[in-house]
Tab-separated table of C-alpha atoms (C1' of nucleotides) in Angstrom:
chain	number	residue	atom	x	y	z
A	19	UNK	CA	78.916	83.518	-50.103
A	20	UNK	CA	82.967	84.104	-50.560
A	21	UNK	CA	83.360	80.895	-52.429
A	22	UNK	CA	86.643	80.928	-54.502
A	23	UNK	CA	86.093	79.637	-57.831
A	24	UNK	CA	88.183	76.267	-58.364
A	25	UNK	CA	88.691	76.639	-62.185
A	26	UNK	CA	89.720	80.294	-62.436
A	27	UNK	CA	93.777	79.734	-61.928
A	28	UNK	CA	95.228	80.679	-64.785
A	29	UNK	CA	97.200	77.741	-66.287
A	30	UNK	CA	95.007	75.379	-65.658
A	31	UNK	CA	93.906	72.785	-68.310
A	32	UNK	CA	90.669	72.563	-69.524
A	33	UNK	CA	88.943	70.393	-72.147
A	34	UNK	CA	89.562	66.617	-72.911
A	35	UNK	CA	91.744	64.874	-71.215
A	36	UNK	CA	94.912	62.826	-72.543
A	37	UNK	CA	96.098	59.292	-72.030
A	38	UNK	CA	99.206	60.466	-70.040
A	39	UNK	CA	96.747	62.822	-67.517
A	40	UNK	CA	94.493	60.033	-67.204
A	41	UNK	CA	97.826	57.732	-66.370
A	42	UNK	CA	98.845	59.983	-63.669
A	43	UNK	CA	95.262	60.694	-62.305
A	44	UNK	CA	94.654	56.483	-61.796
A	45	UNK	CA	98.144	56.331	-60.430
A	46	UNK	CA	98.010	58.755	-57.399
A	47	UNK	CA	94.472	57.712	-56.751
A	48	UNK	CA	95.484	54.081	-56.677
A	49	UNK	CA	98.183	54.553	-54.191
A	50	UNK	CA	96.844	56.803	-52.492
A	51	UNK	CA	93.284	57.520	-52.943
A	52	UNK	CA	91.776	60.714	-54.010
A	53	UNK	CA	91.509	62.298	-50.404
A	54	UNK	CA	90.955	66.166	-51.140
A	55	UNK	CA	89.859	66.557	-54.534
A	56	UNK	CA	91.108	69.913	-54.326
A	57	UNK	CA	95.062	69.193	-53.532
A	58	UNK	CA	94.748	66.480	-55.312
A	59	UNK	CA	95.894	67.709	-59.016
A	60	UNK	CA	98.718	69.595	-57.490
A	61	UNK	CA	100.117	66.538	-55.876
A	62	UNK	CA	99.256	63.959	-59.224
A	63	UNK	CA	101.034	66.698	-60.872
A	64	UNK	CA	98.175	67.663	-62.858
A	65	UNK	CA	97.238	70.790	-64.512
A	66	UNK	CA	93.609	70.813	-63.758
A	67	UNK	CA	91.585	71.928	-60.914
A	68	UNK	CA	90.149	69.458	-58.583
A	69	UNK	CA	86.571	69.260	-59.833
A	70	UNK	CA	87.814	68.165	-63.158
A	71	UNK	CA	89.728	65.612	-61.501
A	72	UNK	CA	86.777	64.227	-59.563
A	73	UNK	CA	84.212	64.218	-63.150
A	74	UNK	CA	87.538	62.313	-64.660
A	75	UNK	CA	87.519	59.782	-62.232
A	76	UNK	CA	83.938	59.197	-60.793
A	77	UNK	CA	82.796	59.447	-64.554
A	78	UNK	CA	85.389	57.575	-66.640
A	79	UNK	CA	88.454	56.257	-64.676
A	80	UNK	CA	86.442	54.413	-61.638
A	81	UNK	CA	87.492	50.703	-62.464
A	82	UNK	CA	83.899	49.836	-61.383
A	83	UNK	CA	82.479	51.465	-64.361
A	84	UNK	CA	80.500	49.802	-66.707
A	85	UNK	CA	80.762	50.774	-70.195
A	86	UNK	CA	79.281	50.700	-73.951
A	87	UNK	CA	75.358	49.803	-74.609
A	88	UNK	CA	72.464	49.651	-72.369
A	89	UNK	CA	71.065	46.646	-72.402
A	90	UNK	CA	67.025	46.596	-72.561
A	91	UNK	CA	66.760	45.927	-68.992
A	92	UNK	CA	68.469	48.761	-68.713
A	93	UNK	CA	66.974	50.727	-70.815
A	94	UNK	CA	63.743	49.409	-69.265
A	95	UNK	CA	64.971	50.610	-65.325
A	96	UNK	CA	65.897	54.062	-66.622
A	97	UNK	CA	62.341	54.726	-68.043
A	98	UNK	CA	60.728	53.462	-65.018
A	99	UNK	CA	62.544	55.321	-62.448
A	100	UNK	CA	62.576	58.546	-64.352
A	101	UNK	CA	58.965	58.356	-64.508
A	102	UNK	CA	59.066	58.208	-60.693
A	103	UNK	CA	61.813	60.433	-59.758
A	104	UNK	CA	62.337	62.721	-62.862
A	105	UNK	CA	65.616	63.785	-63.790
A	106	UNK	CA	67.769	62.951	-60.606
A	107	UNK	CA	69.888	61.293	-62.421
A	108	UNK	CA	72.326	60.360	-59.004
A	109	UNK	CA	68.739	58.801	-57.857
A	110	UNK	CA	68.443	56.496	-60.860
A	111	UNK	CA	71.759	55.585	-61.484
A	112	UNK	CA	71.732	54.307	-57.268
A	113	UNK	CA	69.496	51.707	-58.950
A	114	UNK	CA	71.967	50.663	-61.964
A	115	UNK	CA	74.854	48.839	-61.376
A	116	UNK	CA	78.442	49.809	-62.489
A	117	UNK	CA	76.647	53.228	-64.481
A	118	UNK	CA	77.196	56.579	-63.542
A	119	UNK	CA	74.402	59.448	-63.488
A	120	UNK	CA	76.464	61.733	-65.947
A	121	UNK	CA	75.804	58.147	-68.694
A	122	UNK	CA	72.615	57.634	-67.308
A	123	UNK	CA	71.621	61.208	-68.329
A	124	UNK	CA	73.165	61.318	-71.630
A	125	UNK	CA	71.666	58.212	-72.422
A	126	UNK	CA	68.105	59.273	-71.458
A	127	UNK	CA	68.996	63.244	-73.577
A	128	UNK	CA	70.296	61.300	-77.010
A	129	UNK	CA	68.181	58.165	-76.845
A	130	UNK	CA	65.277	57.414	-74.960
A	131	UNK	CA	63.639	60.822	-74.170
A	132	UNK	CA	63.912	61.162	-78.375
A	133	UNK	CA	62.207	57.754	-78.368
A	134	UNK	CA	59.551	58.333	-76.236
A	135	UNK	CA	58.420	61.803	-77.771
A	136	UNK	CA	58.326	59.719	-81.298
A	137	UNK	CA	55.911	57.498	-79.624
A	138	UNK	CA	53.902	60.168	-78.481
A	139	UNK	CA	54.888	59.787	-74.796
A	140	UNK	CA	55.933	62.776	-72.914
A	141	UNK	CA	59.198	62.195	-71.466
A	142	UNK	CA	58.241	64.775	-68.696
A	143	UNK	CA	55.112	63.054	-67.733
A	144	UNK	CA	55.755	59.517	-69.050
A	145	UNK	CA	51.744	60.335	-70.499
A	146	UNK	CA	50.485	59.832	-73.991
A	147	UNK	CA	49.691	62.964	-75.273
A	148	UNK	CA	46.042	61.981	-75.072
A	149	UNK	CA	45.863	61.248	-71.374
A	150	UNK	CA	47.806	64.477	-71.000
A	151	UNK	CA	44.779	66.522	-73.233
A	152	UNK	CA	42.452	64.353	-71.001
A	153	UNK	CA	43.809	65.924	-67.427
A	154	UNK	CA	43.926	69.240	-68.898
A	155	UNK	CA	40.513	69.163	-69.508
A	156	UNK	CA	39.677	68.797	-65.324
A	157	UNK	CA	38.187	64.899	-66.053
A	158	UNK	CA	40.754	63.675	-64.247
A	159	UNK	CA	41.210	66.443	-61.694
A	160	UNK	CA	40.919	63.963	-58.661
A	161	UNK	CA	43.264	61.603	-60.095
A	162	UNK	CA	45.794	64.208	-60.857
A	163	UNK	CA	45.782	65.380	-57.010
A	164	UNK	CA	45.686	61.770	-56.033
A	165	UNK	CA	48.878	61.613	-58.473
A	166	UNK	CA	50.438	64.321	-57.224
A	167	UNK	CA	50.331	63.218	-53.540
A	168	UNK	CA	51.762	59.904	-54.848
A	169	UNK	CA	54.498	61.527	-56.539
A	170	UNK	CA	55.203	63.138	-52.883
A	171	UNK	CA	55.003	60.264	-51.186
A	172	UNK	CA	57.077	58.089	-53.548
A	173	UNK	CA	59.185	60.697	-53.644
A	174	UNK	CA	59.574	60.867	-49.651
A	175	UNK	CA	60.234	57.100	-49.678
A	176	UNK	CA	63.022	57.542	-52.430
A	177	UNK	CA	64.627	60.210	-49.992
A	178	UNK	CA	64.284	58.104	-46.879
A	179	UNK	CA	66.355	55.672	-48.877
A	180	UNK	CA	69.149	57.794	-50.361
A	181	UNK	CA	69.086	59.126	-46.132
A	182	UNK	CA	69.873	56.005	-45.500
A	183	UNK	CA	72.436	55.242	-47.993
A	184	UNK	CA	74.296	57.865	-46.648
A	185	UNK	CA	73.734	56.896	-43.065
A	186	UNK	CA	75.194	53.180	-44.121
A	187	UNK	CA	78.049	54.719	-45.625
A	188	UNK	CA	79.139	56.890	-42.371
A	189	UNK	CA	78.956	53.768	-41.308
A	190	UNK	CA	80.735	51.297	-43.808
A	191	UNK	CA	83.594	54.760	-43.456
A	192	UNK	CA	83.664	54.314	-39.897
A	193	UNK	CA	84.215	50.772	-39.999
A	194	UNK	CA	87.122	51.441	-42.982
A	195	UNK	CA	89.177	53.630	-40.659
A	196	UNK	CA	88.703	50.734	-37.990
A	197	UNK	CA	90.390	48.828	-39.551
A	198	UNK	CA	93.017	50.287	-41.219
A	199	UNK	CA	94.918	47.366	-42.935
A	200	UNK	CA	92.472	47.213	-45.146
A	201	UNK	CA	93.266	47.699	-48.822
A	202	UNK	CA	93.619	51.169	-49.413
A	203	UNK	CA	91.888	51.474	-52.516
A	204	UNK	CA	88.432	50.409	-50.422
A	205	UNK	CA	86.717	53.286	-50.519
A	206	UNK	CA	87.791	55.153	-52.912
A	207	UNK	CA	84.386	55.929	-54.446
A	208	UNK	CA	80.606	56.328	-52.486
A	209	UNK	CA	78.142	56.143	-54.665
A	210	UNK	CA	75.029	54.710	-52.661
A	211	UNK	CA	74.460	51.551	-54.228
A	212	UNK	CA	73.495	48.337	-52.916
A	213	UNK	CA	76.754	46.947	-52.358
A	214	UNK	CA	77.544	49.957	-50.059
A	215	UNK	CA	74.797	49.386	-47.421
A	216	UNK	CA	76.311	47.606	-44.134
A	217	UNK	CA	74.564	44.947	-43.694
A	218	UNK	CA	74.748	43.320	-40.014
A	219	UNK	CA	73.295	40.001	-40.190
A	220	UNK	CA	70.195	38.846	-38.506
A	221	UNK	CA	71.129	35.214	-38.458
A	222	UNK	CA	68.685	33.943	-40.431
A	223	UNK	CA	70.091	34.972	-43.907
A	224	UNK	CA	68.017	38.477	-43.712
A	225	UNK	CA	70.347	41.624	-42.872
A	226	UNK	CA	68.811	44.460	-41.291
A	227	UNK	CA	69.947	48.346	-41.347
A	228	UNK	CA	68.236	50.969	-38.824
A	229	UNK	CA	67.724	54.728	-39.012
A	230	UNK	CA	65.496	57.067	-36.650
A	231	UNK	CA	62.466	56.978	-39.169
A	232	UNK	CA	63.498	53.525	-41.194
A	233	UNK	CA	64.140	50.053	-40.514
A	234	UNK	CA	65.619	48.376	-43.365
A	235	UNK	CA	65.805	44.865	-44.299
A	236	UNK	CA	67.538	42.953	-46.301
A	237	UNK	CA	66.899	39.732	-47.220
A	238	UNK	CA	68.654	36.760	-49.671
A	239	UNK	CA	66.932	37.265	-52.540
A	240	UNK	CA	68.452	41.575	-52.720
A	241	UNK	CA	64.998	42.848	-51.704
A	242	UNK	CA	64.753	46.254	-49.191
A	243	UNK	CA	61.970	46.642	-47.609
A	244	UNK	CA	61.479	50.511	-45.761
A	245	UNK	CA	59.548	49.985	-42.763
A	246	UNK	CA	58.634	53.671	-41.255
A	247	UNK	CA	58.876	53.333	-37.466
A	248	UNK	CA	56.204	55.547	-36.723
A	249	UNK	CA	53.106	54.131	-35.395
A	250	UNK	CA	51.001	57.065	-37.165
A	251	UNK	CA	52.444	56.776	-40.629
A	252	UNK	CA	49.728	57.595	-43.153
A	253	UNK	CA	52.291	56.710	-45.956
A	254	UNK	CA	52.456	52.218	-46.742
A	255	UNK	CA	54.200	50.778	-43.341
A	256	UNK	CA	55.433	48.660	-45.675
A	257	UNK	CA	56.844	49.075	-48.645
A	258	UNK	CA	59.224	46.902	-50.296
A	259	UNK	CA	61.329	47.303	-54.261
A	260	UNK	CA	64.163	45.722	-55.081
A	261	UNK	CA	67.561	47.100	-55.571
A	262	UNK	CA	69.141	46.068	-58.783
A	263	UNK	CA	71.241	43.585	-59.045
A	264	UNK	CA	75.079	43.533	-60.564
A	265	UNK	CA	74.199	40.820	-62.265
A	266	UNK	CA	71.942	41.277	-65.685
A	267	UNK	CA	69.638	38.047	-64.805
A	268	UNK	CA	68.909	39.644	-61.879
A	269	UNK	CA	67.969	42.688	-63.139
A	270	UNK	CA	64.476	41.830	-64.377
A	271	UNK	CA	63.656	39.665	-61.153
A	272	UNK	CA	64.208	42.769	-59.159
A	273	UNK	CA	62.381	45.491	-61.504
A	274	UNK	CA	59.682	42.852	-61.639
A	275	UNK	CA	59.647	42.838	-57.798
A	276	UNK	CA	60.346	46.151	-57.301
A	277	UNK	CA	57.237	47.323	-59.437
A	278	UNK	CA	54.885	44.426	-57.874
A	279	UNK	CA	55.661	45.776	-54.467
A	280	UNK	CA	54.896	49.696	-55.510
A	281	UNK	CA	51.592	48.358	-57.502
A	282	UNK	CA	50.250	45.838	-55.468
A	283	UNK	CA	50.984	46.692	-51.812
A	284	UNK	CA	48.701	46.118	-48.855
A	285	UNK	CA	46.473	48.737	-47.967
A	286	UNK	CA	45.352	52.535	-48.228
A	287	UNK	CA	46.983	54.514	-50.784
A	288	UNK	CA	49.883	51.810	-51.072
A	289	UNK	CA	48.490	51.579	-54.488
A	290	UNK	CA	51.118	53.419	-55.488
A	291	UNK	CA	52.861	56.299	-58.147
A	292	UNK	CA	53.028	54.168	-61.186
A	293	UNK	CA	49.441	52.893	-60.971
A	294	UNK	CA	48.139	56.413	-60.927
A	295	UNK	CA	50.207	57.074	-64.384
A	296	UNK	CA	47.880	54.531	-65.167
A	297	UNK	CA	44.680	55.355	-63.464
A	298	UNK	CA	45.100	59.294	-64.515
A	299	UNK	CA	41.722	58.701	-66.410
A	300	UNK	CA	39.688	55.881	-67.529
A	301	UNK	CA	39.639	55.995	-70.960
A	302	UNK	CA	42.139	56.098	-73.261
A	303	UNK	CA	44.647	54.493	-71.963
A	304	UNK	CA	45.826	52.258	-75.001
A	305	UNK	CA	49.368	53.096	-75.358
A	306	UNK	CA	50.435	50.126	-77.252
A	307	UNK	CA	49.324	48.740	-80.380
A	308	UNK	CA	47.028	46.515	-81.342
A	309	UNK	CA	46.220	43.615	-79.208
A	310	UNK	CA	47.374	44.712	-75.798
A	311	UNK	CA	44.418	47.324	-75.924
A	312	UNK	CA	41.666	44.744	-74.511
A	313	UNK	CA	44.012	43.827	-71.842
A	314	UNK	CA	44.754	47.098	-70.493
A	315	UNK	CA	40.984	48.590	-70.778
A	316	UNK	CA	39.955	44.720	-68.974
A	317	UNK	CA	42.351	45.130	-66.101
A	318	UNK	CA	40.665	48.671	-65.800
A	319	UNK	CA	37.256	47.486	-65.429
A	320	UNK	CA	38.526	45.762	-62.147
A	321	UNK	CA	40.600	48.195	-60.648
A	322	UNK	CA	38.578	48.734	-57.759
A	323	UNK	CA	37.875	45.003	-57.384
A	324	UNK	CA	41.381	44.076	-56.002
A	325	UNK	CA	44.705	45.668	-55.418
A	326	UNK	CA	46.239	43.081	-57.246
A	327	UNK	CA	44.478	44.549	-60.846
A	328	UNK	CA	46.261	47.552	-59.921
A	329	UNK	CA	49.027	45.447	-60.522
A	330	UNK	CA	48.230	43.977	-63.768
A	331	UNK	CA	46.710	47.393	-64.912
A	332	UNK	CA	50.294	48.671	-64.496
A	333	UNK	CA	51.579	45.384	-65.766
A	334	UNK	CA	50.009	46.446	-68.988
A	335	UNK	CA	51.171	50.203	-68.626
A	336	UNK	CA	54.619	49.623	-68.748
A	337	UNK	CA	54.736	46.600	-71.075
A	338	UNK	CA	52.661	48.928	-73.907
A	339	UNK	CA	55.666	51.262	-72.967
A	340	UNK	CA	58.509	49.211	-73.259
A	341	UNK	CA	57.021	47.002	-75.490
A	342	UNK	CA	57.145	50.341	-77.939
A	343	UNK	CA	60.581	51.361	-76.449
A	344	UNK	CA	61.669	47.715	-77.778
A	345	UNK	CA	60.331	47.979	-81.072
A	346	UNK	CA	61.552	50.895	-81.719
A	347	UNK	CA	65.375	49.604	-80.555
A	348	UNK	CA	65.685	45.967	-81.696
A	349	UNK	CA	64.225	43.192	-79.969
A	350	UNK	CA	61.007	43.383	-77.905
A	351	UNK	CA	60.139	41.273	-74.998
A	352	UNK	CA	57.605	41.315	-72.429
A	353	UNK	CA	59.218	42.962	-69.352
A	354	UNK	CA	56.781	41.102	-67.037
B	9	DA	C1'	85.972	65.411	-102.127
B	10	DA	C1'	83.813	69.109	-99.667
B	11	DC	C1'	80.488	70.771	-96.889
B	12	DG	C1'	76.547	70.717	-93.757
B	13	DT	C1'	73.871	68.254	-90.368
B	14	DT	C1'	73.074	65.149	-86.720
B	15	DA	C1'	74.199	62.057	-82.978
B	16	DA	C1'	76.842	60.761	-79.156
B	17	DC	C1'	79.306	61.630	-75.259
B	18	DA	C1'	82.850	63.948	-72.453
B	19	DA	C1'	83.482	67.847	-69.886
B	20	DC	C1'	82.286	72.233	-67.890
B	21	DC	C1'	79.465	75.517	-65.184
B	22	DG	C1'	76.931	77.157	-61.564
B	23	DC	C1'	73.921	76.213	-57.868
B	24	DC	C1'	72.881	73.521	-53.816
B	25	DT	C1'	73.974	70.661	-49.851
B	26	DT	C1'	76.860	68.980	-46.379
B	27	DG	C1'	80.464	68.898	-42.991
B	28	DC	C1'	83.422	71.152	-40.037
B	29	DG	C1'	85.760	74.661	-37.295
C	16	DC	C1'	74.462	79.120	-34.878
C	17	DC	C1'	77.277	80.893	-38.556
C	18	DG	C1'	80.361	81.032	-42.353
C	19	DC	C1'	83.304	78.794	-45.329
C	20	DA	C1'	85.316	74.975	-48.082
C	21	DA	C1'	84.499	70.967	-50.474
C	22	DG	C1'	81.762	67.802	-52.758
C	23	DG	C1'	77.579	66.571	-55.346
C	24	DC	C1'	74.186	67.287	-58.739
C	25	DG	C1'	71.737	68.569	-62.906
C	26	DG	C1'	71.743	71.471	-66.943
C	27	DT	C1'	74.318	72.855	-70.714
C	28	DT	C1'	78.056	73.270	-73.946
C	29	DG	C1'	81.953	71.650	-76.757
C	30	DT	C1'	84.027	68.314	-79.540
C	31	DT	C1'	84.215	64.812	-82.750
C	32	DA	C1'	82.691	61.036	-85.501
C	33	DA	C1'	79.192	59.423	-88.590
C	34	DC	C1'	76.131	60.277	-92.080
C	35	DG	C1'	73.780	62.613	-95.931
C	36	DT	C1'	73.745	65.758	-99.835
DNA sequence: AACGTTAACAACCGCCTTGCG
DNA sequence: CCGCAAGGCGGTTGTTAACGT
């Protein structure tokens, strides 16, 4: 494709910016929003190309940006929904309030992935190196396909929400340019998050969103449940996680929530992706120290007695992990 | 004090996706 | 439907501060 290279001008800046450029990038955009990134540096009266402009400002200028240490929680999000979605970093920052994906990802390159391989955990796979040795070997081939198609379908589900988030936001646009007098700051940056979904309410303190494949709900306490309208839907007709919350008390309600409803869901295969880290094979599966072990291999023995043991089993999963991650930081605490 | 190494993070690069004419 | 421009995303590099020898 003829694509013109934005960077190539000659003259253009490169490299970190200054207090001054920074100055004159928040000005324009304040007054007038960033419209095209790409005329945008000539008008700011900026030496840099447009791209630059738009990493500047989504990555370090935004005044909604949240800045300096993770907090456990999360630190604790971050490893959960990179074990689900892998390194889409847009994905898992959706999920974390006031951070952006180019923090989330350095975070995860210089901290936690180094963390996790010290524990023995690969940050790929989010498996012990034992469990990984243990697939390998074909003991666990079922499991691993089993995996696999939850991986897909989790995957699917994570799509079908970011589908939406962009369908909300055509529409939260659409009602911006209705009405006009608005500030004109209000939507100066779209990163899908929960406070970007348009929410018309039910009545009855539950606010509902549709697509053609999706009904969304959302209800008092932040949760979003993903309702697939089809009537043939081999996937969980219900599925329900919670989106995280701006505010850090918040934040382990919903990731407690969030996993319940992927580990303990109602029927079929709702058992979900994270359970299957867990269920990958049936023995060695004692990631933390000491006396968590007769927990975790207990909650195994009744795995196929109730859907709700999936739920501790992965209870126990990802307290071992972050119960490591945390003693490895500073202070440890039990997630669940 | 000088030098080398490592860690942290900002910024860049190139590919992919989306929207629009 | 097609082609292009613009924006978005993830991987990678560059820079600098902190630390160790």
């Amino acid at each position: 494709m003829g694509r013109s290279p934005c960077c190539d001008k000659a003259g253009l800046k490169k490299g970190p910016w200054t207090p001054e450029e920074d100055q004159k990038l928040l000005a324009y955009i304040e007054e007038h929003g960033h419209g095209s990134w790409r005329s945008l540096p000539e008008k700011a009266g900026l030496q840099r190309c447009g791209k630059s402009c738009r990493l500047r400002w989504t990555n370090y200028l935004r005044p909604d940006i949240k800045r300096g240490k993770f907090t456990v929680q999360e630190e604790q999000t971050i490893i959960q929904l990179h074990a689900l979605l892998g390194n889409r970093w847009s994905a898992i920052a959706t999920h974390l309030a006031k951070r952006t994906d180019n923090e989330i990802k350095n975070y995860w390159n210089t901290h936690l992935k180094k963390r996790l391989v010290k524990m023995g955990i690969d940050p790929v796979t989010h498996k012990h190196k034992n469990e990984t040795l243990m697939s390998s070997t074909g003991q666990s081939k079922s499991a691993a396909a089993t995996l696999s198609h939850m991986a897909q379908w989790e995957s699917a589900r994570l799509e079908a929400e970011a589908r939406l988030a962009r369908e909300s936001k055509l529409l939260h646009l659409q009602h911006y340019q209705n009405n006009k007098a608005a500030a004109p700051n209000h939507c100066l940056s779209h990163k899908a998050s929960s406070t970007n979904w348009t929410k018309p309410n039910l009545g009855n303190g539950d606010q509902q969103l549709e697509s053609p494949t999706s009904t969304v709900t959302f209800s008092e306490n932040h949760h979003l449940m993903i309702m697939p309208s089809g009537e043939n839907n081999s996937v969980p007709n219900v599925t329900e996680f919670a989106l995280s919350s701006s505010t850090s008390s918040d934040v382990k309600d919903s990731d407690h929530d969030w996993m319940r409803q992927i580990n303990c869901p109602t029927e079929g295969v709702q058992e979900g992706f994270t359970s299957l880290l867990l269920l990958g094979d049936s023995g060695d599966r004692s990631l933390s120290t000491g006396q968590k072990d007769e927990e975790t291999v207990a909650g195994a023995v009744e795995v196929n007695e109730s859907d709700c043991s999936y739920y501790e089993d992965n209870k126990n999963y990802w307290n071992s992990i972050l119960n490591l991650v945390d003693s490895t930081s500073s202070d440890s605490s039990t997630m669940f």
